[in-house]
XYZ file of N, CA and C in Angstrom:
840
model
N 99.937 120.288 108.054
C 100.707 120.717 106.891
C 100.135 122.028 106.387
N 101.002 122.992 106.131
C 100.574 124.321 105.718
C 101.149 124.631 104.340
N 100.279 124.982 103.402
C 100.736 125.434 102.103
C 101.377 126.805 102.220
N 102.170 127.159 101.242
C 102.871 128.448 101.289
C 102.687 129.198 99.975
N 103.256 130.393 99.932
C 103.196 131.206 98.723
C 104.021 130.601 97.590
N 104.926 129.692 97.916
C 105.661 128.943 96.892
C 104.799 127.733 96.558
N 104.345 127.633 95.335
C 103.285 126.703 94.944
C 103.483 125.274 95.416
N 104.673 124.730 95.262
C 104.890 123.306 95.571
C 105.589 123.080 96.914
N 105.661 124.112 97.729
C 106.327 124.010 99.028
C 105.310 124.020 100.163
N 105.415 123.038 101.056
C 104.581 122.977 102.254
C 105.480 122.834 103.476
N 105.013 123.354 104.596
C 105.753 123.267 105.850
C 104.941 122.486 106.863
N 105.597 121.654 107.646
C 104.922 120.806 108.621
C 105.590 120.960 109.982
N 104.761 121.069 111.027
C 105.251 121.176 112.395
C 104.388 120.305 113.302
N 105.016 119.632 114.265
C 104.290 118.866 115.275
C 105.014 119.020 116.603
N 104.260 119.271 117.660
C 104.847 119.495 118.978
C 104.958 118.232 119.824
N 104.481 117.122 119.279
C 104.607 115.850 119.993
C 104.465 114.717 118.986
N 104.867 113.514 119.359
C 104.672 112.371 118.451
C 103.196 112.228 118.092
N 102.921 111.746 116.890
C 101.553 111.636 116.408
C 101.168 110.184 116.186
N 99.863 109.955 116.095
C 99.379 108.624 115.751
C 99.643 108.349 114.267
N 99.750 107.073 113.883
C 99.891 106.743 112.463
C 98.712 107.285 111.656
N 98.999 107.971 110.577
C 97.969 108.588 109.739
C 98.111 108.079 108.305
N 97.149 107.297 107.798
C 97.197 106.875 106.394
C 96.865 108.047 105.471
N 97.621 108.202 104.423
C 97.323 109.236 103.429
C 98.111 108.931 102.163
N 97.710 109.559 101.060
C 98.428 109.390 99.808
C 99.514 110.462 99.731
N 100.733 110.026 99.582
C 101.855 110.946 99.451
C 102.118 111.159 97.958
N 101.999 112.393 97.510
C 102.318 112.686 96.123
C 103.827 112.571 95.907
N 104.222 112.472 94.646
C 105.648 112.447 94.329
C 106.289 113.707 94.911
N 107.226 113.523 95.819
C 107.743 114.676 96.554
C 109.057 114.355 97.247
N 109.699 115.430 97.697
C 110.907 115.376 98.504
C 110.559 115.912 99.880
N 110.940 115.198 100.940
C 110.686 115.640 102.312
C 112.013 115.767 103.044
N 112.249 116.960 103.571
C 113.480 117.247 104.304
C 113.120 117.691 105.717
N 113.676 117.012 106.706
C 113.405 117.330 108.103
C 114.521 118.200 108.665
N 114.126 119.287 109.338
C 115.095 120.140 110.020
C 115.295 119.707 111.457
N 114.262 119.115 112.055
C 114.318 118.694 113.452
C 113.275 117.621 113.704
N 113.642 116.608 114.514
C 112.723 115.522 114.803
C 112.910 114.364 113.844
N 111.982 113.410 113.880
C 112.051 112.260 112.983
C 110.656 111.729 112.705
N 110.565 110.948 111.620
C 109.280 110.463 111.134
C 109.424 109.044 110.612
N 108.402 108.222 110.789
C 108.362 106.882 110.203
C 107.246 106.829 109.173
N 107.536 106.275 108.002
C 106.509 106.047 106.990
C 106.528 104.571 106.638
N 105.339 104.025 106.358
C 105.219 102.602 106.062
C 104.313 102.396 104.857
N 104.644 101.389 104.083
C 103.771 100.932 103.012
C 103.763 99.411 103.104
N 102.592 98.859 103.402
C 102.521 97.433 103.672
C 103.342 97.107 104.909
N 104.227 96.123 104.795
C 105.067 95.744 105.927
C 106.456 96.372 105.844
N 106.622 97.342 104.956
C 107.914 97.997 104.751
C 107.895 99.377 105.397
N 108.840 99.644 106.307
C 108.884 100.924 107.021
C 110.237 101.593 106.832
N 110.213 102.924 106.830
C 111.425 103.723 106.731
C 111.360 104.831 107.770
N 112.508 105.186 108.323
C 112.603 106.306 109.259
C 113.559 107.333 108.665
N 113.167 108.597 108.720
C 114.062 109.653 108.256
C 114.055 110.799 109.252
N 115.150 111.588 109.213
C 115.335 112.672 110.162
C 116.196 113.743 109.511
N 116.841 114.572 110.305
C 117.628 115.673 109.743
C 118.842 115.181 108.960
N 119.233 113.943 109.168
C 120.409 113.419 108.469
C 120.047 112.623 107.221
N 118.755 112.402 107.000
C 118.304 111.595 105.862
C 117.035 112.201 105.274
N 116.947 112.218 103.945
C 115.749 112.761 103.313
C 114.918 111.645 102.679
N 113.630 111.916 102.552
C 112.691 110.962 101.958
C 112.348 111.411 100.547
N 112.369 110.472 99.622
C 111.967 110.771 98.253
C 110.888 109.788 97.831
N 109.747 110.327 97.393
C 108.625 109.537 96.893
C 108.518 109.815 95.396
N 108.691 108.789 94.574
C 108.754 108.989 93.125
C 107.398 108.970 92.441
N 106.433 108.235 92.996
C 105.075 108.191 92.449
C 104.101 108.334 93.616
N 102.851 108.647 93.327
C 101.859 108.806 94.380
C 101.631 107.461 95.077
N 101.887 107.421 96.373
C 101.798 106.166 97.119
C 100.933 106.326 98.367
N 100.121 105.325 98.691
C 99.337 105.349 99.921
C 100.198 104.859 101.085
N 100.609 105.762 101.932
C 101.515 105.443 103.030
C 100.848 105.702 104.373
N 101.440 105.155 105.399
C 101.048 105.454 106.775
C 102.239 106.135 107.423
N 102.041 107.358 107.926
C 103.158 108.090 108.509
C 102.848 108.589 109.900
N 103.871 108.662 110.738
C 103.684 109.295 112.036
C 105.007 109.819 112.571
N 104.919 110.995 113.198
C 106.072 111.622 113.830
C 106.444 110.799 115.058
N 107.736 110.474 115.196
C 108.164 109.659 116.334
C 109.072 110.425 117.285
N 109.520 111.609 116.884
C 110.402 112.393 117.748
C 110.022 113.864 117.633
N 109.354 114.388 118.668
C 108.942 115.795 118.680
C 108.535 116.180 120.092
N 108.721 117.447 120.433
C 108.305 117.968 121.728
C 108.066 119.457 121.587
N 107.473 120.069 122.601
C 107.241 121.518 122.571
C 108.556 122.270 122.502
N 109.554 121.758 123.201
C 110.864 122.425 123.208
C 111.603 122.210 121.890
N 111.443 121.030 121.298
C 112.106 120.700 120.036
C 111.086 120.073 119.098
N 110.251 120.897 118.465
C 109.192 120.375 117.594
C 109.731 119.736 116.321
N 108.917 118.870 115.792
C 109.197 118.279 114.469
C 108.991 119.360 113.419
N 110.000 119.583 112.594
C 109.946 120.597 111.550
C 110.357 119.964 110.225
N 109.522 120.121 109.221
C 109.785 119.470 107.932
C 109.293 120.346 106.796
N 109.982 120.299 105.679
C 109.467 120.941 104.465
C 109.248 119.863 103.405
N 108.159 119.990 102.694
C 107.784 119.044 101.639
C 107.760 119.803 100.321
N 108.474 119.298 99.351
C 108.555 119.934 98.031
C 108.007 118.955 97.005
N 106.851 119.264 96.452
C 106.269 118.403 95.423
C 107.110 118.490 94.152
N 107.257 117.359 93.488
C 108.053 117.318 92.269
C 107.231 117.815 91.086
N 107.737 118.808 90.403
C 107.097 119.330 89.199
C 107.454 118.382 88.055
N 106.491 117.540 87.674
C 106.779 116.499 86.689
C 107.161 117.068 85.324
N 106.517 118.170 84.935
C 106.839 118.777 83.638
C 108.266 119.321 83.645
N 108.635 120.006 84.726
C 109.995 120.541 84.826
C 111.015 119.421 84.908
N 110.648 118.329 85.607
C 111.554 117.191 85.711
C 111.793 116.564 84.351
N 110.729 116.379 83.575
C 110.869 115.800 82.240
C 111.726 116.689 81.346
N 111.510 118.000 81.441
C 112.291 118.947 80.640
C 113.770 118.881 81.011
N 114.041 118.778 82.296
C 115.431 118.727 82.756
C 116.091 117.422 82.347
N 115.321 116.334 82.392
C 115.867 115.039 81.968
C 116.268 115.091 80.501
N 115.411 115.676 79.682
C 115.710 115.795 78.251
C 116.948 116.655 78.034
N 117.061 117.728 78.823
C 118.174 118.655 78.652
C 119.505 118.080 79.118
N 119.471 117.165 80.077
C 120.721 116.680 80.673
C 121.028 115.226 80.367
N 120.102 114.506 79.763
C 120.286 113.068 79.608
C 120.656 112.689 78.192
N 121.871 112.190 78.048
C 122.242 111.634 76.766
C 122.007 110.133 76.742
N 121.798 109.559 77.914
C 121.630 108.107 78.006
C 120.758 107.780 79.218
N 119.767 106.946 79.030
C 118.893 106.525 80.124
C 119.231 105.078 80.501
N 119.903 104.915 81.618
C 120.241 103.571 82.063
C 119.071 102.974 82.828
N 118.953 101.677 82.774
C 117.871 101.004 83.478
C 118.210 100.911 84.962
N 117.306 101.345 85.864
C 117.615 101.288 87.290
C 117.680 99.855 87.792
N 118.572 99.650 88.761
C 118.727 98.311 89.318
C 117.737 98.121 90.465
N 116.446 98.000 90.105
C 115.391 97.753 91.087
C 115.369 98.793 92.208
N 115.592 100.064 91.852
C 115.512 101.120 92.851
C 114.066 101.297 93.277
N 113.814 101.524 94.553
C 112.439 101.639 95.043
C 111.817 102.989 94.705
N 110.485 102.989 94.610
C 109.770 104.240 94.372
C 109.670 105.064 95.644
N 109.952 104.447 96.788
C 109.971 105.120 98.084
C 111.298 104.793 98.738
N 112.066 105.841 99.087
C 113.392 105.563 99.638
C 113.866 106.707 100.520
N 114.790 106.382 101.410
C 115.455 107.355 102.275
C 116.932 107.355 101.912
N 117.513 108.555 101.813
C 118.910 108.685 101.432
C 119.657 109.600 102.397
N 120.976 109.410 102.527
C 121.767 110.299 103.394
C 121.656 111.749 102.931
N 121.666 112.655 103.887
C 121.523 114.066 103.570
C 122.574 114.565 102.585
N 122.172 115.454 101.705
C 123.046 116.063 100.705
C 123.123 117.556 101.021
N 124.292 118.072 101.424
C 124.402 119.485 101.796
C 123.936 120.441 100.702
N 124.219 120.123 99.447
C 123.800 121.003 98.354
C 122.279 120.998 98.198
N 121.665 119.843 98.393
C 120.213 119.730 98.307
C 119.564 120.500 99.463
N 120.115 120.350 100.654
C 119.592 121.068 101.818
C 119.748 122.577 101.635
N 120.876 122.993 101.108
C 121.104 124.428 100.881
C 120.069 125.001 99.918
N 119.784 124.288 98.837
C 118.791 124.758 97.871
C 117.404 124.829 98.506
N 117.061 123.808 99.302
C 115.755 123.808 99.968
C 115.647 124.963 100.956
N 116.713 125.255 101.681
C 116.699 126.378 102.628
C 116.497 127.697 101.896
N 117.127 127.847 100.754
C 116.944 129.083 99.977
C 115.517 129.215 99.472
N 114.892 128.073 99.153
C 113.502 128.103 98.710
C 112.598 128.557 99.864
N 112.834 128.019 101.055
C 112.042 128.411 102.226
C 112.260 129.886 102.554
N 113.488 130.363 102.446
C 113.789 131.759 102.767
C 113.063 132.732 101.852
N 112.673 132.268 100.665
C 111.922 133.143 99.751
C 110.582 133.562 100.347
N 110.087 132.811 101.324
C 108.807 133.182 101.946
C 108.897 134.543 102.627
N 110.119 134.961 102.985
C 110.334 136.291 103.569
C 110.556 137.347 102.503
N 110.599 136.923 101.235
C 110.819 137.846 100.115
C 109.779 137.567 99.022
N 108.506 137.760 99.333
C 107.445 137.367 98.390
C 107.581 137.967 97.005
N 108.185 139.151 96.917
C 108.336 139.782 95.608
C 109.305 139.013 94.710
N 110.167 138.169 95.308
C 111.151 137.407 94.529
C 110.689 136.001 94.174
N 109.569 135.575 94.752
C 109.107 134.200 94.537
C 108.840 133.877 93.063
N 108.103 134.718 92.313
C 107.805 134.349 90.917
C 109.050 134.128 90.067
N 110.121 134.886 90.348
C 111.328 134.776 89.533
C 112.284 133.706 90.042
N 112.516 133.671 91.350
C 113.554 132.804 91.889
C 113.083 131.397 92.239
N 111.821 131.235 92.649
C 111.357 129.909 93.050
C 111.519 128.869 91.934
N 111.125 129.172 90.688
C 111.309 128.161 89.628
C 112.772 127.794 89.415
N 113.681 128.761 89.581
C 115.102 128.483 89.392
C 115.626 127.569 90.503
N 115.223 127.838 91.739
C 115.676 127.002 92.857
C 115.063 125.611 92.765
N 113.798 125.535 92.382
C 113.164 124.219 92.217
C 113.882 123.414 91.142
N 114.270 124.062 90.076
C 114.994 123.369 89.012
C 116.344 122.864 89.527
N 116.998 123.669 90.364
C 118.252 123.221 90.960
C 118.025 121.992 91.838
N 116.934 121.999 92.614
C 116.617 120.861 93.479
C 116.391 119.603 92.642
N 115.650 119.734 91.552
C 115.420 118.586 90.669
C 116.742 118.090 90.076
N 117.618 119.022 89.726
C 118.924 118.633 89.187
C 119.729 117.863 90.229
N 119.696 118.340 91.479
C 120.411 117.636 92.548
C 119.866 116.214 92.723
N 118.553 116.062 92.607
C 117.960 114.727 92.727
C 118.366 113.828 91.559
N 118.364 114.403 90.360
C 118.721 113.619 89.178
C 120.171 113.170 89.199
N 121.041 113.951 89.839
C 122.461 113.595 89.894
C 122.814 112.852 91.180
N 121.798 112.582 92.014
C 122.015 111.860 93.257
C 121.710 110.385 93.109
N 121.670 109.651 94.212
C 121.492 108.193 94.165
C 120.151 107.751 93.610
N 119.139 108.622 93.640
C 117.814 108.257 93.142
C 117.628 108.660 91.681
N 118.667 109.267 91.092
C 118.568 109.765 89.727
C 118.132 108.744 88.700
N 118.706 107.527 88.706
C 118.292 106.535 87.707
C 116.799 106.233 87.735
N 116.204 106.179 88.924
C 114.771 105.919 89.016
C 113.967 107.079 88.432
N 114.336 108.317 88.778
C 113.620 109.477 88.250
C 113.740 109.549 86.733
N 114.912 109.231 86.209
C 115.094 109.244 84.761
C 114.281 108.138 84.102
N 114.214 106.995 84.762
C 113.451 105.877 84.211
C 111.976 106.225 84.097
N 111.490 107.087 84.983
C 110.092 107.497 84.930
C 109.767 108.248 83.653
N 110.791 108.844 83.034
C 110.559 109.626 81.823
C 110.382 108.747 80.588
N 110.721 107.476 80.697
C 110.582 106.557 79.561
C 109.128 106.105 79.478
N 108.465 106.427 78.393
C 107.018 106.233 78.282
C 106.589 104.788 78.487
N 107.397 103.823 78.060
C 106.980 102.424 78.168
C 107.642 101.703 79.337
N 108.246 102.457 80.265
C 108.813 101.815 81.449
C 107.684 101.407 82.381
N 107.911 100.372 83.156
C 106.867 99.891 84.058
C 106.505 100.943 85.099
N 107.489 101.701 85.582
C 107.204 102.712 86.587
C 106.333 103.819 86.001
N 106.626 104.216 84.768
C 105.817 105.237 84.109
C 104.406 104.730 83.886
N 104.280 103.473 83.489
C 102.955 102.894 83.240
C 102.147 102.788 84.533
N 102.788 102.374 85.613
C 102.094 102.301 86.897
C 101.674 103.692 87.353
N 102.525 104.678 87.105
C 102.181 106.060 87.457
C 100.933 106.511 86.714
N 100.788 106.114 85.444
C 99.590 106.468 84.680
C 98.364 105.741 85.231
N 98.559 104.492 85.644
C 97.453 103.736 86.250
C 97.002 104.403 87.548
N 97.949 104.852 88.346
C 97.625 105.540 89.598
C 96.819 106.803 89.320
N 97.233 107.571 88.322
C 96.517 108.802 87.980
C 95.085 108.490 87.551
N 94.905 107.409 86.809
C 93.575 107.009 86.353
C 92.695 106.632 87.542
N 93.242 105.869 88.478
C 92.473 105.451 89.656
C 92.123 106.661 90.517
N 93.077 107.541 90.733
C 92.834 108.715 91.574
C 91.804 109.648 90.956
N 91.764 109.694 89.622
C 90.822 110.583 88.950
C 89.375 110.122 89.036
N 89.145 108.848 89.354
C 87.775 108.337 89.445
C 87.632 107.305 90.529
N 88.223 107.576 91.710
C 88.256 106.567 92.769
C 86.873 106.234 93.317
N 85.899 107.140 93.125
C 84.546 106.894 93.641
C 83.728 106.019 92.703
N 84.251 105.738 91.520
C 83.541 104.928 90.539
C 83.974 103.457 90.650
N 83.181 102.593 90.057
C 83.541 101.178 90.049
C 84.853 100.976 89.300
N 85.758 100.194 89.902
C 87.063 99.972 89.295
C 86.951 98.955 88.168
N 87.362 99.363 86.986
C 87.376 98.470 85.818
C 88.830 98.252 85.417
N 89.327 97.071 85.724
C 90.743 96.786 85.505
C 91.139 96.963 84.046
N 90.262 96.574 83.129
C 90.594 96.707 81.707
C 90.816 98.170 81.339
N 90.006 99.085 81.908
C 90.166 100.512 81.620
C 91.467 101.044 82.221
N 91.783 100.608 83.433
C 93.018 101.054 84.077
C 94.230 100.546 83.301
N 94.156 99.278 82.882
C 95.260 98.693 82.130
C 95.452 99.408 80.799
N 94.338 99.745 80.142
C 94.430 100.458 78.871
C 95.064 101.827 79.047
N 94.692 102.535 80.115
C 95.265 103.850 80.379
C 96.763 103.759 80.648
N 97.174 102.642 81.250
C 98.585 102.449 81.570
C 99.382 101.886 80.395
N 98.678 101.371 79.365
C 99.365 100.746 78.240
C 99.915 99.371 78.593
N 99.167 98.646 79.447
C 99.613 97.333 79.908
C 98.466 96.336 79.769
N 98.808 95.057 79.839
C 97.780 94.033 79.929
C 97.306 93.977 81.378
N 96.089 93.489 81.643
C 95.623 93.388 83.027
C 96.564 92.593 83.920
N 97.106 91.495 83.421
C 98.000 90.682 84.254
C 99.298 91.429 84.558
N 99.830 92.132 83.543
C 101.054 92.906 83.762
C 100.800 94.061 84.719
N 99.616 94.678 84.613
C 99.256 95.761 85.525
C 99.268 95.275 86.964
N 98.613 94.148 87.232
C 98.569 93.613 88.589
C 99.980 93.360 89.123
N 100.814 92.741 88.301
C 102.161 92.377 88.741
C 102.990 93.610 89.094
N 103.034 94.570 88.176
C 103.923 95.713 88.379
C 103.316 96.757 89.312
N 101.997 96.858 89.348
C 101.351 97.775 90.273
C 101.665 97.357 91.707
N 101.591 96.059 91.965
C 101.854 95.579 93.322
C 103.330 95.695 93.675
N 104.198 95.548 92.685
C 105.631 95.704 92.939
C 105.945 97.122 93.402
N 105.304 98.114 92.773
C 105.573 99.522 93.095
C 104.853 99.960 94.361
N 103.568 99.626 94.484
C 102.752 100.162 95.576
C 102.564 99.191 96.741
N 102.945 97.926 96.546
C 102.756 96.865 97.542
C 101.275 96.595 97.813
N 100.429 96.914 96.853
C 99.011 96.576 96.955
C 98.437 96.450 95.558
N 97.256 95.847 95.448
C 96.595 95.712 94.160
C 95.893 97.015 93.803
N 95.506 97.202 92.539
C 94.744 98.406 92.180
C 93.481 98.565 93.014
N 92.784 97.461 93.309
C 91.562 97.543 94.113
C 91.866 97.996 95.536
N 92.941 97.481 96.129
C 93.330 97.900 97.477
C 93.734 99.369 97.495
N 94.389 99.800 96.436
C 94.791 101.207 96.324
C 93.548 102.096 96.276
N 92.573 101.715 95.434
C 91.332 102.487 95.341
C 90.616 102.549 96.687
N 90.613 101.429 97.401
C 89.939 101.372 98.699
C 90.551 102.377 99.672
N 91.879 102.465 99.678
C 92.527 103.429 100.566
C 92.162 104.862 100.186
N 92.118 105.149 98.897
C 91.728 106.494 98.457
C 90.323 106.822 98.934
N 89.420 105.882 98.780
C 88.031 106.109 99.187
C 87.921 106.382 100.691
N 88.569 105.547 101.479
C 88.453 105.674 102.923
C 89.113 106.947 103.436
N 90.225 107.334 102.848
C 90.884 108.569 103.265
C 90.045 109.791 102.909
N 89.404 109.775 101.748
C 88.539 110.898 101.370
C 87.300 110.938 102.259
N 86.750 109.773 102.605
C 85.598 109.737 103.510
C 85.976 110.323 104.867
N 87.142 109.984 105.345
C 87.611 110.525 106.631
C 87.716 112.048 106.563
N 88.243 112.558 105.452
C 88.369 114.008 105.287
C 86.997 114.671 105.278
N 86.034 114.061 104.587
C 84.688 114.629 104.513
C 84.046 114.701 105.898
N 84.245 113.675 106.702
C 83.657 113.678 108.038
C 84.365 114.655 108.965
N 85.685 114.720 108.875
C 86.449 115.566 109.783
C 86.378 117.038 109.400
N 86.547 117.338 108.125
C 86.635 118.735 107.693
C 85.292 119.345 107.327
N 84.336 118.517 106.872
C 83.068 119.064 106.395
C 81.867 118.616 107.220
N 82.105 117.804 108.247
C 81.031 117.396 109.135
C 80.044 116.414 108.544
N 80.443 115.702 107.485
C 79.545 114.728 106.865
C 79.319 113.546 107.795
N 78.138 112.951 107.728
C 77.871 111.737 108.491
C 78.592 110.567 107.838
N 78.729 109.456 108.583
C 79.396 108.282 108.031
C 78.662 107.776 106.794
N 77.330 107.751 106.850
C 76.556 107.277 105.702
C 76.754 108.142 104.486
N 76.724 109.469 104.679
C 76.906 110.401 103.564
C 78.297 110.294 102.978
N 79.304 110.222 103.856
C 80.684 110.137 103.383
C 80.931 108.839 102.633
N 80.425 107.738 103.174
C 80.618 106.453 102.514
C 79.993 106.423 101.136
N 78.779 106.953 101.030
C 78.096 106.986 99.739
C 78.836 107.894 98.765
N 79.352 109.030 99.250
C 80.032 109.995 98.382
C 81.287 109.420 97.744
N 81.967 108.497 98.440
C 83.204 107.953 97.888
C 83.003 106.631 97.161
N 81.738 106.180 97.045
C 81.478 105.023 96.206
C 80.975 103.775 96.890
N 80.724 103.828 98.210
C 80.218 102.651 98.909
C 78.692 102.597 98.836
N 78.152 101.431 98.500
C 76.703 101.218 98.512
C 76.233 100.618 99.824
N 77.145 99.940 100.526
C 76.794 99.251 101.765
C 77.409 99.967 102.968
N 76.596 100.559 103.859
C 77.130 101.210 105.058
C 77.927 100.252 105.939
N 77.478 98.992 106.032
C 78.186 98.035 106.883
C 79.566 97.712 106.313
N 79.649 97.589 104.988
C 80.954 97.336 104.378
C 81.874 98.531 104.575
N 81.328 99.742 104.412
C 82.117 100.951 104.617
C 82.666 100.997 106.042
N 81.793 100.763 107.030
C 82.219 100.817 108.426
C 83.267 99.748 108.723
N 83.072 98.568 108.161
C 84.001 97.462 108.408
C 85.388 97.777 107.826
N 85.435 98.272 106.589
C 86.709 98.556 105.954
C 87.358 99.805 106.559
N 86.541 100.752 106.991
C 87.059 101.950 107.646
C 87.764 101.558 108.945
N 87.113 100.718 109.719
C 87.704 100.284 110.993
C 88.998 99.523 110.757
N 89.033 98.717 109.727
C 90.234 97.934 109.445
C 91.422 98.846 109.129
N 91.167 99.956 108.421
C 92.257 100.861 108.046
C 92.644 101.805 109.176
N 91.637 102.393 109.844
C 91.919 103.446 110.819
C 91.879 102.974 112.275
N 91.494 101.734 112.521
C 91.547 101.202 113.865
C 90.345 101.474 114.737
N 89.304 102.125 114.182
C 88.086 102.420 114.949
C 86.957 102.686 113.963
N 85.696 102.480 114.382
C 84.564 102.809 113.506
C 84.572 104.305 113.178
N 83.902 104.702 112.097
C 83.958 106.101 111.656
C 83.673 107.133 112.747
N 82.550 106.984 113.466
C 82.174 107.995 114.452
C 83.209 108.116 115.566
N 83.662 106.970 116.076
C 84.632 107.001 117.163
C 85.970 107.573 116.692
N 86.369 107.231 115.477
C 87.626 107.737 114.938
C 87.577 109.254 114.801
N 86.473 109.790 114.272
C 86.371 111.235 114.084
C 86.317 111.955 115.427
N 85.625 111.395 116.391
C 85.589 111.998 117.724
C 86.987 112.053 118.333
N 87.756 110.993 118.115
C 89.122 110.946 118.626
C 89.981 112.022 117.972
N 89.828 112.190 116.671
C 90.606 113.205 115.961
C 90.202 114.606 116.391
N 88.917 114.830 116.596
C 88.450 116.150 117.003
C 88.936 116.504 118.406
N 89.107 115.507 119.257
C 89.597 115.759 120.613
C 91.079 116.100 120.611
N 91.800 115.622 119.625
C 93.226 115.933 119.525
C 93.367 117.299 118.870
N 93.431 118.328 119.658
C 93.395 119.702 119.126
C 94.568 120.022 118.226
N 95.665 119.312 118.396
C 96.812 119.596 117.549
C 96.936 118.560 116.442
N 95.786 117.885 116.143
C 95.803 116.899 115.042
C 96.127 117.596 113.732
N 96.951 116.978 112.942
C 97.252 117.489 111.608
C 97.636 116.331 110.717
N 97.387 116.480 109.419
C 97.856 115.487 108.452
C 99.290 115.844 108.149
N 100.241 114.976 108.514
C 101.649 115.311 108.368
C 102.315 114.359 107.403
N 103.446 114.806 106.821
C 104.241 114.006 105.908
C 105.520 113.607 106.622
């Protein structure tokens, strides 16, 4: 994944199918120009391609892998992070009524929208006109958010703006966990930050993320440890300690369970894959 001069726009390319890669997907829109991708959370999987777009409403720990790509026809995707402040402003400007969503998922795939694709293409084309990015990028991003709000996922996005909605509260809990994932998890503190009781937090957190707060924290820790070893050359012991593990054996055991191999072997495998990339 490559960042661009447009702050919330990233471009992704893969020349062949990839192995499943666990990572946290921020609230974002993913549009594929060519190829296809599978993302999974727990036992729930979705496939999207050029005819369907992926929308992630809150930060979720997913497992993703490209399933259709080749040198002749590479996987090509653009990822647009959702500007939460701009989204809230647009909701206020356009919403006279907030209807309760009918159990819409926080992770979903929808049929392609030509107007949404057109706006995304114009945003990408700005990369060839860097002098226009500061002025035009915010306008196009706002149009993209408007298209999402008026599309099938609109009720869920609008519901996120309601301060006491369960989705908004879970989103606050996620932010709290991500901000201190290396520290000991205190459910009472997370629940307080979310404005929920501990029991309500467990119930609704699992409904949205398909895992408990502790399982969510564990994934954050292990993914950051993997990054430290792969990108910064940290040893397994150093990486495990840095993300909050006191026991090397527990770290190795949980790492293997998530990534399918012990830390050293997993990193060696990734280093051998010269075209390895973290993809959305």
